[in-house]
Amino acid sequence: MRAFFAIAKREFFSYFVTPIGYVVTAVYVAITGIGFLASFIYYARISQSPAAYQYPGVPDFEETMLSPFLVFCGQVMIFLGPLITMRLLAEERHRGSMELLLSYPVRDAEIIFGKYVAALALLVVMMGGIFVHLCIVAWFATVEPAVLVLGVLAVFLMGAAFVSVGLFISALAKNPITSATTTFGAFFISYILGAVGKDLSEANPAPATWSDQARTIVGFFYRVFRRLVLDLPLDAHAQQMTQGVLQLEDIVYYGVLTAFFLFLTFRVFETRKWRTGV
Amino acid sequence: MIETQGLTKYYGRIPAIQDVTFQIEKGEVVGFLGPNAAGKSTTLRILAGCMPPSSGTARIAGFSVTDNSLEAKRNLGYLPENISIYPEMTVQGFLKYVADIKGVARGEVSREIGRVMERCGLTHMSRRQVGHLSKGYRQRVGLAQALIGNPAVLILDEPTVGLDPRQIIEIREMIRSLADSHTILLSSHILPEVSMVCRRVIIIHQGRIVTQDAMSVLEKSAERVTVWVEAIGSEQTIRNILQGVPGVDLVQLRGGSESTGYRFEVTGLRGHVTPNQIADKLVRAGVAVVALQERSRTLEDIFVEAIATEESLSGSTEQEP
């Protein structure tokens, strides 16, 4: 347990000894700040003349302003998440310090969870900006506290899932740049697929002239593909939660996704048994 | 304290080490010698638990490095060949981190850090960042981290490589001072280094152990001297004269003919067999001496010989570690 804390502490402080921790936090706060301002101004305009924006009356604040803003905060992690996770394991290998780490009496779990928790801690620091925005909202508007708490939780869960995917890729990569690029690619492609997937119709795309069997097979694979495209993007399950609707399904989704990628990280870590080098 | 049995490691289909078996008793200081790419680092990495062997077993202080790796690692201090320490950490910060990871009792941590820093001459550098240290000091930090927790076994992979002569001497002195209280396995491809510090050597070449002898045995064979003699005369006469020289224990014909002269290789005890003495005996008997050359067998010769014998036997290709 002490080894876990020592690794997490070292990793967390190394974010702030090298400038990366400050830079990522500053950029995240700036981007989410601009996002907050933009959605606030947009909502203010709508509420002044709803008719001009095709709204029957002043729209729901949570649905129109708060939820899109919080989902956006999570989506920004597509760009910044890879920078948090790229070094975690790839740099130890790249620099050669992994050899030393493995010669100490530590378990794989202490290394992997130590790194993971350090990245989560940085995520919490980054989310400090969002917290300030939500305090402003709570001060000026009448919003249920549950909505705010769930909103922050949703952003955190999205971030935690991003970090677990990034940690897994960092375990695979030989150096931080490949790690960051691959992670970014994975996030961005899944995001685009998700955006495209919203337009996919539910109907079976196979032509009616095909035999029933062919139509059933095509229909099955299409349904699987459509569900994957809709469900896999990490922001897919944040919508409801950011509006204050707590669904077990969404929590389970992020929990399972995070656990799955942590599990894969363990497996990758074990491949050193048959891989060349350390 | 260190024990390996039939240790073998394949990188893909290439064997890096094969059937490495040796045993190191408590308190021994053993040199692990071999040319580059002989499999030294592979063996040491397996012992340090950085990677498992393909087959065979290794034990540190009685604990298997594969089945009981945490216990094995608790008894081990390891200095890798190219040590890489987080450059942004201070010496003290890094050693604190190592002490936490190794599980040094909380109350003992600062005393333990103080002890190893003093031992390695780092006390005045404690607040410096590791990235700003010279190679020599970084190597000291490497040694210091291995000493944290006072493990019974130390495994040092080429501890003096890349250092300047003064730093080499300092590190050697440090290792020598550790020999009283630790079991040490020290790898090197420089023989004098090993002969200065170690009482026994294991020579590895192309992944196999070639020799494992006490230093004194090797040094004894270095006390022998070889003289090349080229002389004109009858083969039997020359041979008889050479065999009559006191101290000579081996005379071998190496070629030549009666007209151009025969070449002999004479081996004997250093100090007793000298070119002067041989020339004197030959000239008195009326044999014309064409050439005489003394070749001392140094430890290097023994090292090269051990490797050469193995090479002619196996004839296999060069391997990367």
PDB file of N, CA and C in Angstrom, chain B residues 18-86:
ATOM      1  N   GLN B  18      21.861 -19.779 -21.996  1.00  0.00           N
ATOM      2  CA  GLN B  18      21.449 -21.175 -22.022  1.00  0.00           C
ATOM      3  C   GLN B  18      22.058 -21.913 -20.853  1.00  0.00           C
ATOM      4  N   ASP B  19      21.218 -22.563 -20.095  1.00  0.00           N
ATOM      5  CA  ASP B  19      21.655 -23.466 -19.049  1.00  0.00           C
ATOM      6  C   ASP B  19      22.687 -22.827 -18.107  1.00  0.00           C
ATOM      7  N   VAL B  20      22.365 -21.621 -17.641  1.00  0.00           N
ATOM      8  CA  VAL B  20      23.291 -20.936 -16.728  1.00  0.00           C
ATOM      9  C   VAL B  20      23.052 -21.434 -15.305  1.00  0.00           C
ATOM     10  N   THR B  21      24.054 -22.060 -14.737  1.00  0.00           N
ATOM     11  CA  THR B  21      23.938 -22.614 -13.392  1.00  0.00           C
ATOM     12  C   THR B  21      25.123 -22.155 -12.559  1.00  0.00           C
ATOM     13  N   PHE B  22      24.848 -21.494 -11.457  1.00  0.00           N
ATOM     14  CA  PHE B  22      25.921 -21.181 -10.518  1.00  0.00           C
ATOM     15  C   PHE B  22      25.341 -20.943  -9.141  1.00  0.00           C
ATOM     16  N   GLN B  23      26.221 -20.862  -8.187  1.00  0.00           N
ATOM     17  CA  GLN B  23      25.782 -20.719  -6.813  1.00  0.00           C
ATOM     18  C   GLN B  23      26.733 -19.759  -6.121  1.00  0.00           C
ATOM     19  N   ILE B  24      26.193 -18.808  -5.392  1.00  0.00           N
ATOM     20  CA  ILE B  24      27.038 -17.847  -4.692  1.00  0.00           C
ATOM     21  C   ILE B  24      26.680 -17.892  -3.219  1.00  0.00           C
ATOM     22  N   GLU B  25      27.687 -18.139  -2.414  1.00  0.00           N
ATOM     23  CA  GLU B  25      27.442 -18.294  -0.976  1.00  0.00           C
ATOM     24  C   GLU B  25      27.371 -16.935  -0.296  1.00  0.00           C
ATOM     25  N   LYS B  26      26.847 -16.936   0.915  1.00  0.00           N
ATOM     26  CA  LYS B  26      26.734 -15.715   1.712  1.00  0.00           C
ATOM     27  C   LYS B  26      28.109 -15.082   1.907  1.00  0.00           C
ATOM     28  N   GLY B  27      28.187 -13.789   1.675  1.00  0.00           N
ATOM     29  CA  GLY B  27      29.422 -13.068   1.915  1.00  0.00           C
ATOM     30  C   GLY B  27      30.411 -13.101   0.758  1.00  0.00           C
ATOM     31  N   GLU B  28      30.101 -13.851  -0.286  1.00  0.00           N
ATOM     32  CA  GLU B  28      31.025 -13.911  -1.424  1.00  0.00           C
ATOM     33  C   GLU B  28      30.916 -12.654  -2.277  1.00  0.00           C
ATOM     34  N   VAL B  29      32.009 -12.286  -2.919  1.00  0.00           N
ATOM     35  CA  VAL B  29      31.985 -11.210  -3.903  1.00  0.00           C
ATOM     36  C   VAL B  29      32.436 -11.835  -5.212  1.00  0.00           C
ATOM     37  N   VAL B  30      31.508 -11.939  -6.139  1.00  0.00           N
ATOM     38  CA  VAL B  30      31.782 -12.693  -7.352  1.00  0.00           C
ATOM     39  C   VAL B  30      31.709 -11.775  -8.562  1.00  0.00           C
ATOM     40  N   GLY B  31      32.685 -11.930  -9.451  1.00  0.00           N
ATOM     41  CA  GLY B  31      32.691 -11.168 -10.692  1.00  0.00           C
ATOM     42  C   GLY B  31      31.967 -11.957 -11.761  1.00  0.00           C
ATOM     43  N   PHE B  32      31.188 -11.262 -12.558  1.00  0.00           N
ATOM     44  CA  PHE B  32      30.461 -11.907 -13.645  1.00  0.00           C
ATOM     45  C   PHE B  32      31.021 -11.303 -14.912  1.00  0.00           C
ATOM     46  N   LEU B  33      31.811 -12.106 -15.615  1.00  0.00           N
ATOM     47  CA  LEU B  33      32.661 -11.551 -16.637  1.00  0.00           C
ATOM     48  C   LEU B  33      32.262 -12.091 -17.991  1.00  0.00           C
ATOM     49  N   GLY B  34      32.387 -11.255 -18.995  1.00  0.00           N
ATOM     50  CA  GLY B  34      32.099 -11.739 -20.334  1.00  0.00           C
ATOM     51  C   GLY B  34      32.180 -10.589 -21.300  1.00  0.00           C
ATOM     52  N   PRO B  35      32.402 -10.885 -22.579  1.00  0.00           N
ATOM     53  CA  PRO B  35      32.437  -9.801 -23.566  1.00  0.00           C
ATOM     54  C   PRO B  35      31.048  -9.202 -23.701  1.00  0.00           C
ATOM     55  N   ASN B  36      30.939  -8.089 -24.428  1.00  0.00           N
ATOM     56  CA  ASN B  36      29.622  -7.499 -24.638  1.00  0.00           C
ATOM     57  C   ASN B  36      28.736  -8.503 -25.363  1.00  0.00           C
ATOM     58  N   ALA B  37      27.453  -8.463 -25.075  1.00  0.00           N
ATOM     59  CA  ALA B  37      26.466  -9.342 -25.706  1.00  0.00           C
ATOM     60  C   ALA B  37      26.659 -10.803 -25.322  1.00  0.00           C
ATOM     61  N   ALA B  38      27.283 -11.065 -24.164  1.00  0.00           N
ATOM     62  CA  ALA B  38      27.489 -12.456 -23.757  1.00  0.00           C
ATOM     63  C   ALA B  38      26.285 -12.992 -23.000  1.00  0.00           C
ATOM     64  N   GLY B  39      25.418 -12.088 -22.543  1.00  0.00           N
ATOM     65  CA  GLY B  39      24.261 -12.538 -21.761  1.00  0.00           C
ATOM     66  C   GLY B  39      24.351 -12.136 -20.298  1.00  0.00           C
ATOM     67  N   LYS B  40      25.300 -11.254 -19.978  1.00  0.00           N
ATOM     68  CA  LYS B  40      25.454 -10.828 -18.579  1.00  0.00           C
ATOM     69  C   LYS B  40      24.203 -10.109 -18.093  1.00  0.00           C
ATOM     70  N   SER B  41      23.816  -9.066 -18.841  1.00  0.00           N
ATOM     71  CA  SER B  41      22.678  -8.262 -18.385  1.00  0.00           C
ATOM     72  C   SER B  41      21.401  -9.079 -18.347  1.00  0.00           C
ATOM     73  N   THR B  42      21.229  -9.970 -19.309  1.00  0.00           N
ATOM     74  CA  THR B  42      20.033 -10.819 -19.313  1.00  0.00           C
ATOM     75  C   THR B  42      19.967 -11.629 -18.020  1.00  0.00           C
ATOM     76  N   THR B  43      21.094 -12.251 -17.667  1.00  0.00           N
ATOM     77  CA  THR B  43      21.121 -13.051 -16.437  1.00  0.00           C
ATOM     78  C   THR B  43      20.788 -12.185 -15.229  1.00  0.00           C
ATOM     79  N   LEU B  44      21.415 -10.999 -15.163  1.00  0.00           N
ATOM     80  CA  LEU B  44      21.216 -10.144 -13.993  1.00  0.00           C
ATOM     81  C   LEU B  44      19.786  -9.620 -13.920  1.00  0.00           C
ATOM     82  N   ARG B  45      19.202  -9.318 -15.091  1.00  0.00           N
ATOM     83  CA  ARG B  45      17.816  -8.844 -15.093  1.00  0.00           C
ATOM     84  C   ARG B  45      16.867  -9.914 -14.589  1.00  0.00           C
ATOM     85  N   ILE B  46      17.148 -11.147 -14.965  1.00  0.00           N
ATOM     86  CA  ILE B  46      16.304 -12.245 -14.474  1.00  0.00           C
ATOM     87  C   ILE B  46      16.447 -12.345 -12.957  1.00  0.00           C
ATOM     88  N   LEU B  47      17.682 -12.240 -12.477  1.00  0.00           N
ATOM     89  CA  LEU B  47      17.902 -12.310 -11.030  1.00  0.00           C
ATOM     90  C   LEU B  47      17.198 -11.163 -10.317  1.00  0.00           C
ATOM     91  N   ALA B  48      17.163  -9.997 -10.963  1.00  0.00           N
ATOM     92  CA  ALA B  48      16.542  -8.832 -10.336  1.00  0.00           C
ATOM     93  C   ALA B  48      15.028  -8.867 -10.457  1.00  0.00           C
ATOM     94  N   GLY B  49      14.499  -9.864 -11.157  1.00  0.00           N
ATOM     95  CA  GLY B  49      13.053  -9.993 -11.269  1.00  0.00           C
ATOM     96  C   GLY B  49      12.437  -9.074 -12.300  1.00  0.00           C
ATOM     97  N   CYS B  50      13.263  -8.456 -13.167  1.00  0.00           N
ATOM     98  CA  CYS B  50      12.707  -7.569 -14.192  1.00  0.00           C
ATOM     99  C   CYS B  50      12.034  -8.363 -15.279  1.00  0.00           C
ATOM    100  N   MET B  51      12.518  -9.578 -15.522  1.00  0.00           N
ATOM    101  CA  MET B  51      11.820 -10.441 -16.475  1.00  0.00           C
ATOM    102  C   MET B  51      12.045 -11.892 -16.079  1.00  0.00           C
ATOM    103  N   PRO B  52      11.081 -12.721 -16.387  1.00  0.00           N
ATOM    104  CA  PRO B  52      11.210 -14.124 -15.982  1.00  0.00           C
ATOM    105  C   PRO B  52      12.053 -14.909 -17.003  1.00  0.00           C
ATOM    106  N   PRO B  53      12.680 -16.000 -16.587  1.00  0.00           N
ATOM    107  CA  PRO B  53      13.431 -16.815 -17.527  1.00  0.00           C
ATOM    108  C   PRO B  53      12.486 -17.653 -18.389  1.00  0.00           C
ATOM    109  N   SER B  54      12.976 -18.113 -19.534  1.00  0.00           N
ATOM    110  CA  SER B  54      12.167 -19.015 -20.356  1.00  0.00           C
ATOM    111  C   SER B  54      12.076 -20.376 -19.669  1.00  0.00           C
ATOM    112  N   SER B  55      13.195 -20.800 -19.088  1.00  0.00           N
ATOM    113  CA  SER B  55      13.143 -22.001 -18.252  1.00  0.00           C
ATOM    114  C   SER B  55      14.275 -21.923 -17.229  1.00  0.00           C
ATOM    115  N   GLY B  56      14.240 -22.824 -16.268  1.00  0.00           N
ATOM    116  CA  GLY B  56      15.247 -22.789 -15.211  1.00  0.00           C
ATOM    117  C   GLY B  56      14.742 -22.011 -14.019  1.00  0.00           C
ATOM    118  N   THR B  57      15.503 -22.068 -12.926  1.00  0.00           N
ATOM    119  CA  THR B  57      15.080 -21.359 -11.721  1.00  0.00           C
ATOM    120  C   THR B  57      16.205 -20.469 -11.217  1.00  0.00           C
ATOM    121  N   ALA B  58      15.821 -19.434 -10.494  1.00  0.00           N
ATOM    122  CA  ALA B  58      16.799 -18.564  -9.852  1.00  0.00           C
ATOM    123  C   ALA B  58      16.278 -18.229  -8.467  1.00  0.00           C
ATOM    124  N   ARG B  59      17.167 -18.222  -7.495  1.00  0.00           N
ATOM    125  CA  ARG B  59      16.760 -17.912  -6.138  1.00  0.00           C
ATOM    126  C   ARG B  59      17.659 -16.832  -5.555  1.00  0.00           C
ATOM    127  N   ILE B  60      17.029 -15.894  -4.851  1.00  0.00           N
ATOM    128  CA  ILE B  60      17.765 -14.881  -4.109  1.00  0.00           C
ATOM    129  C   ILE B  60      17.445 -15.134  -2.637  1.00  0.00           C
ATOM    130  N   ALA B  61      18.456 -15.328  -1.841  1.00  0.00           N
ATOM    131  CA  ALA B  61      18.278 -15.594  -0.405  1.00  0.00           C
ATOM    132  C   ALA B  61      17.252 -16.695  -0.170  1.00  0.00           C
ATOM    133  N   GLY B  62      17.216 -17.669  -1.056  1.00  0.00           N
ATOM    134  CA  GLY B  62      16.334 -18.809  -0.886  1.00  0.00           C
ATOM    135  C   GLY B  62      14.951 -18.633  -1.485  1.00  0.00           C
ATOM    136  N   PHE B  63      14.613 -17.398  -1.956  1.00  0.00           N
ATOM    137  CA  PHE B  63      13.289 -17.162  -2.526  1.00  0.00           C
ATOM    138  C   PHE B  63      13.362 -17.168  -4.046  1.00  0.00           C
ATOM    139  N   SER B  64      12.454 -17.911  -4.661  1.00  0.00           N
ATOM    140  CA  SER B  64      12.426 -17.989  -6.117  1.00  0.00           C
ATOM    141  C   SER B  64      12.056 -16.629  -6.705  1.00  0.00           C
ATOM    142  N   VAL B  65      12.779 -16.192  -7.736  1.00  0.00           N
ATOM    143  CA  VAL B  65      12.490 -14.870  -8.315  1.00  0.00           C
ATOM    144  C   VAL B  65      11.206 -14.884  -9.127  1.00  0.00           C
ATOM    145  N   THR B  66      10.710 -16.076  -9.485  1.00  0.00           N
ATOM    146  CA  THR B  66       9.462 -16.119 -10.239  1.00  0.00           C
ATOM    147  C   THR B  66       8.260 -16.406  -9.341  1.00  0.00           C
ATOM    148  N   ASP B  67       8.409 -17.355  -8.418  1.00  0.00           N
ATOM    149  CA  ASP B  67       7.251 -17.752  -7.610  1.00  0.00           C
ATOM    150  C   ASP B  67       7.086 -16.898  -6.361  1.00  0.00           C
ATOM    151  N   ASN B  68       8.182 -16.366  -5.876  1.00  0.00           N
ATOM    152  CA  ASN B  68       8.120 -15.608  -4.635  1.00  0.00           C
ATOM    153  C   ASN B  68       8.872 -14.290  -4.831  1.00  0.00           C
ATOM    154  N   SER B  69       8.515 -13.598  -5.929  1.00  0.00           N
ATOM    155  CA  SER B  69       9.376 -12.503  -6.371  1.00  0.00           C
ATOM    156  C   SER B  69       9.438 -11.356  -5.362  1.00  0.00           C
ATOM    157  N   LEU B  70       8.318 -11.091  -4.653  1.00  0.00           N
ATOM    158  CA  LEU B  70       8.347  -9.959  -3.712  1.00  0.00           C
ATOM    159  C   LEU B  70       9.378 -10.198  -2.615  1.00  0.00           C
ATOM    160  N   GLU B  71       9.392 -11.431  -2.063  1.00  0.00           N
ATOM    161  CA  GLU B  71      10.368 -11.742  -1.007  1.00  0.00           C
ATOM    162  C   GLU B  71      11.794 -11.690  -1.562  1.00  0.00           C
ATOM    163  N   ALA B  72      11.968 -12.234  -2.768  1.00  0.00           N
ATOM    164  CA  ALA B  72      13.301 -12.218  -3.385  1.00  0.00           C
ATOM    165  C   ALA B  72      13.780 -10.777  -3.552  1.00  0.00           C
ATOM    166  N   LYS B  73      12.861  -9.913  -4.027  1.00  0.00           N
ATOM    167  CA  LYS B  73      13.249  -8.522  -4.282  1.00  0.00           C
ATOM    168  C   LYS B  73      13.528  -7.754  -2.989  1.00  0.00           C
ATOM    169  N   ARG B  74      12.874  -8.160  -1.892  1.00  0.00           N
ATOM    170  CA  ARG B  74      13.129  -7.492  -0.620  1.00  0.00           C
ATOM    171  C   ARG B  74      14.567  -7.707  -0.138  1.00  0.00           C
ATOM    172  N   ASN B  75      15.180  -8.791  -0.616  1.00  0.00           N
ATOM    173  CA  ASN B  75      16.543  -9.103  -0.191  1.00  0.00           C
ATOM    174  C   ASN B  75      17.585  -8.642  -1.192  1.00  0.00           C
ATOM    175  N   LEU B  76      17.151  -7.816  -2.127  1.00  0.00           N
ATOM    176  CA  LEU B  76      18.022  -7.521  -3.259  1.00  0.00           C
ATOM    177  C   LEU B  76      18.159  -6.021  -3.498  1.00  0.00           C
ATOM    178  N   GLY B  77      19.398  -5.597  -3.755  1.00  0.00           N
ATOM    179  CA  GLY B  77      19.630  -4.249  -4.256  1.00  0.00           C
ATOM    180  C   GLY B  77      20.194  -4.387  -5.647  1.00  0.00           C
ATOM    181  N   TYR B  78      19.592  -3.680  -6.604  1.00  0.00           N
ATOM    182  CA  TYR B  78      19.983  -3.882  -8.006  1.00  0.00           C
ATOM    183  C   TYR B  78      20.403  -2.553  -8.619  1.00  0.00           C
ATOM    184  N   LEU B  79      21.548  -2.561  -9.269  1.00  0.00           N
ATOM    185  CA  LEU B  79      22.000  -1.378 -10.013  1.00  0.00           C
ATOM    186  C   LEU B  79      22.041  -1.768 -11.482  1.00  0.00           C
ATOM    187  N   PRO B  80      21.068  -1.289 -12.286  1.00  0.00           N
ATOM    188  CA  PRO B  80      21.047  -1.667 -13.699  1.00  0.00           C
ATOM    189  C   PRO B  80      22.218  -1.055 -14.465  1.00  0.00           C
ATOM    190  N   GLU B  81      22.446  -1.590 -15.658  1.00  0.00           N
ATOM    191  CA  GLU B  81      23.603  -1.153 -16.447  1.00  0.00           C
ATOM    192  C   GLU B  81      23.500   0.329 -16.819  1.00  0.00           C
ATOM    193  N   ASN B  82      22.377   0.696 -17.441  1.00  0.00           N
ATOM    194  CA  ASN B  82      22.185   2.110 -17.755  1.00  0.00           C
ATOM    195  C   ASN B  82      21.110   2.616 -16.829  1.00  0.00           C
ATOM    196  N   ILE B  83      21.534   3.124 -15.685  1.00  0.00           N
ATOM    197  CA  ILE B  83      20.521   3.484 -14.707  1.00  0.00           C
ATOM    198  C   ILE B  83      19.818   4.743 -15.156  1.00  0.00           C
ATOM    199  N   SER B  84      18.491   4.730 -15.049  1.00  0.00           N
ATOM    200  CA  SER B  84      17.703   5.884 -15.431  1.00  0.00           C
ATOM    201  C   SER B  84      16.880   6.285 -14.222  1.00  0.00           C
ATOM    202  N   ILE B  85      17.160   7.479 -13.714  1.00  0.00           N
ATOM    203  CA  ILE B  85      16.445   7.961 -12.536  1.00  0.00           C
ATOM    204  C   ILE B  85      15.651   9.182 -12.968  1.00  0.00           C
ATOM    205  N   TYR B  86      14.432   9.318 -12.432  1.00  0.00           N
ATOM    206  CA  TYR B  86      13.589  10.467 -12.783  1.00  0.00           C
ATOM    207  C   TYR B  86      14.391  11.750 -12.603  1.00  0.00           C
TER     208      TYR B  86
END
